[in-house]
Coordinates of C-alpha atoms in Angstrom, one line a residue:
M18 CA -7.2 -2.5 36.6
A19 CA -4.7 -4.1 39.0
N20 CA -3.7 -7.6 38.0
S21 CA -2.6 -10.4 40.3
A22 CA -0.9 -13.1 38.3
P23 CA -0.7 -16.5 40.1
A24 CA 2.6 -18.2 40.4
S25 CA 1.4 -21.0 38.1
V26 CA 1.9 -18.6 35.2
W27 CA 5.6 -19.2 35.6
R28 CA 5.4 -22.9 36.2
N29 CA 2.6 -24.3 34.0
P30 CA 3.3 -24.0 30.3
I31 CA -0.5 -23.8 29.5
H32 CA -0.9 -20.9 31.9
F33 CA 2.3 -19.3 30.6
L34 CA 0.8 -19.4 27.0
A35 CA -2.6 -18.3 28.1
F36 CA -1.0 -15.3 29.9
G37 CA 0.6 -14.3 26.6
L38 CA 4.1 -15.6 27.3
G39 CA 3.9 -13.8 30.6
S40 CA 2.8 -10.5 29.3
G41 CA -0.6 -10.8 30.9
A42 CA 1.2 -10.7 34.3
A43 CA 1.6 -7.0 33.8
P44 CA 0.3 -5.3 37.1
K45 CA -1.8 -2.8 35.1
A46 CA -3.5 -3.0 31.6
P47 CA -2.6 -6.6 31.0
G48 CA -4.8 -6.6 27.8
T49 CA -2.8 -3.7 26.4
F50 CA 0.6 -5.4 27.3
G51 CA -0.7 -8.7 25.9
T52 CA -1.6 -7.0 22.6
L53 CA 1.8 -5.2 22.6
A54 CA 3.5 -8.6 23.1
A55 CA 1.7 -9.9 20.0
V56 CA 3.3 -7.3 17.8
P57 CA 6.8 -8.7 17.6
L58 CA 5.4 -12.2 17.0
F59 CA 3.4 -10.7 14.1
I60 CA 6.5 -9.0 12.7
W61 CA 8.8 -12.1 13.1
F62 CA 6.4 -14.9 12.1
L63 CA 3.2 -13.7 10.5
Q64 CA 3.4 -10.7 8.3
D65 CA 5.3 -12.4 5.6
L66 CA 3.1 -15.4 5.3
T67 CA 0.8 -15.9 2.3
A68 CA -2.8 -14.9 3.0
T69 CA -3.8 -18.6 3.1
A70 CA -1.1 -19.7 5.5
Y71 CA -1.8 -16.6 7.7
F72 CA -5.5 -17.6 7.8
I73 CA -4.6 -21.2 8.8
V74 CA -2.4 -19.8 11.6
L75 CA -5.5 -17.7 12.7
V76 CA -7.7 -20.8 12.8
V77 CA -5.1 -22.9 14.6
T78 CA -4.3 -20.2 17.2
S79 CA -8.0 -19.6 17.8
L80 CA -8.7 -23.2 18.4
V81 CA -5.7 -23.7 20.6
G82 CA -6.7 -20.5 22.5
I83 CA -10.1 -22.0 23.3
Y84 CA -8.3 -24.7 25.2
L85 CA -5.6 -22.6 26.7
C86 CA -7.9 -19.9 28.0
G87 CA -10.6 -22.4 29.1
K88 CA -8.1 -24.6 31.0
T89 CA -6.3 -21.7 32.6
S90 CA -9.6 -20.0 33.6
K91 CA -10.9 -23.3 35.1
D92 CA -7.6 -24.0 36.9
M93 CA -7.7 -20.5 38.4
G94 CA -11.4 -20.6 39.3
V95 CA -11.9 -17.2 37.6
H96 CA -13.7 -16.7 34.3
D97 CA -11.6 -14.6 32.0
H98 CA -8.9 -13.5 34.4
A99 CA -7.6 -10.1 33.2
G100 CA -4.1 -11.7 32.8
I101 CA -5.4 -14.3 30.2
V102 CA -4.3 -12.5 27.1
W103 CA -3.9 -15.2 24.4
D104 CA -7.2 -13.9 23.1
E105 CA -5.6 -10.5 22.6
F106 CA -2.8 -12.1 20.6
V107 CA -5.3 -13.8 18.3
G108 CA -7.5 -10.6 18.1
F109 CA -4.6 -8.4 17.1
W110 CA -3.4 -11.0 14.5
I111 CA -6.9 -11.1 13.0
T112 CA -6.8 -7.3 12.8
M113 CA -3.5 -7.4 11.0
W114 CA -4.4 -10.1 8.3
L115 CA -4.0 -8.7 4.9
A116 CA -2.7 -5.3 6.3
P117 CA 0.0 -3.5 4.3
A118 CA 3.5 -3.7 5.7
G119 CA 4.9 -0.8 7.9
W120 CA 4.8 0.6 11.3
F121 CA 1.9 2.9 10.5
Y122 CA -0.4 0.1 9.9
I123 CA 0.9 -1.9 12.9
V124 CA 0.2 1.0 15.2
L125 CA -3.1 1.8 13.5
G126 CA -4.1 -1.9 13.9
F127 CA -3.1 -2.0 17.5
V128 CA -5.2 1.1 18.3
L129 CA -8.2 -0.1 16.4
F130 CA -8.0 -3.5 18.1
R131 CA -7.5 -2.0 21.6
L132 CA -10.5 0.4 21.0
F133 CA -12.9 -2.4 20.0
D134 CA -11.6 -4.7 22.8
I135 CA -12.0 -2.0 25.5
L136 CA -15.3 -0.4 24.3
K137 CA -16.9 -3.7 23.4
P138 CA -19.6 -2.5 21.0
W139 CA -22.4 -4.9 20.2
P140 CA -22.2 -7.8 19.6
I141 CA -18.8 -8.0 21.4
S142 CA -20.5 -6.9 24.6
W143 CA -23.2 -9.5 24.3
V144 CA -20.7 -12.3 23.8
D145 CA -18.6 -11.0 26.7
K146 CA -21.6 -11.3 29.0
N147 CA -23.3 -14.4 27.8
V148 CA -20.8 -16.8 26.2
H149 CA -18.6 -18.6 28.8
G150 CA -15.6 -20.8 29.0
G151 CA -12.6 -20.9 26.6
F152 CA -14.9 -20.3 23.7
G153 CA -16.4 -17.2 25.2
I154 CA -13.0 -15.8 26.3
M155 CA -11.8 -16.2 22.7
L156 CA -15.0 -15.2 20.9
D157 CA -15.2 -11.6 22.1
D158 CA -11.6 -10.9 21.1
V159 CA -12.1 -12.7 17.7
L160 CA -15.1 -10.4 17.1
A161 CA -13.1 -7.3 18.1
G162 CA -10.3 -8.5 15.7
I163 CA -12.8 -9.0 13.0
M164 CA -14.3 -5.5 13.5
S165 CA -10.9 -4.0 13.7
F166 CA -9.9 -5.8 10.5
I167 CA -12.9 -4.4 8.7
V168 CA -12.2 -0.9 9.8
L169 CA -8.5 -1.2 8.9
Q170 CA -9.2 -2.6 5.5
A171 CA -11.8 0.2 4.8
L172 CA -9.2 2.8 5.8
V173 CA -6.6 1.2 3.6
T174 CA -9.0 1.1 0.7
F175 CA -10.7 4.5 0.9
V176 CA -8.5 6.7 3.0
F177 CA -4.8 5.8 2.8

């Protein structure tokens, strides 16, 4: 999908954050680039947190994301513009909560999250079509993150 990022992404700090620090301005596959941009933030700031601290970060970034995504979407006059990828950041971070350290698990979490986010199995597809505003933009990716988290934890527990 071709992406046309507005100039406001580079001038408005709310839009810049909603566009995943600019990663959502990628001309193709902004969701994938947004998820990719979430990886170094996970490595540098999240993976060494306690489970409780990490969970608090997830709650805060989800709540902040409702505002960021909703405001940016409203300002642009487009519901869930492809470049709004803060929700991908949070969805990936949910996937990686409690994951073992190492690149194998980061790549596996990335692939699982992108699969759930792109394929949108029920109830993600229902939320994507029926829940609007910043809450809806965030919720489908939060659900994709939760489903990816469950699969990743099952693989860690029973396969790896």
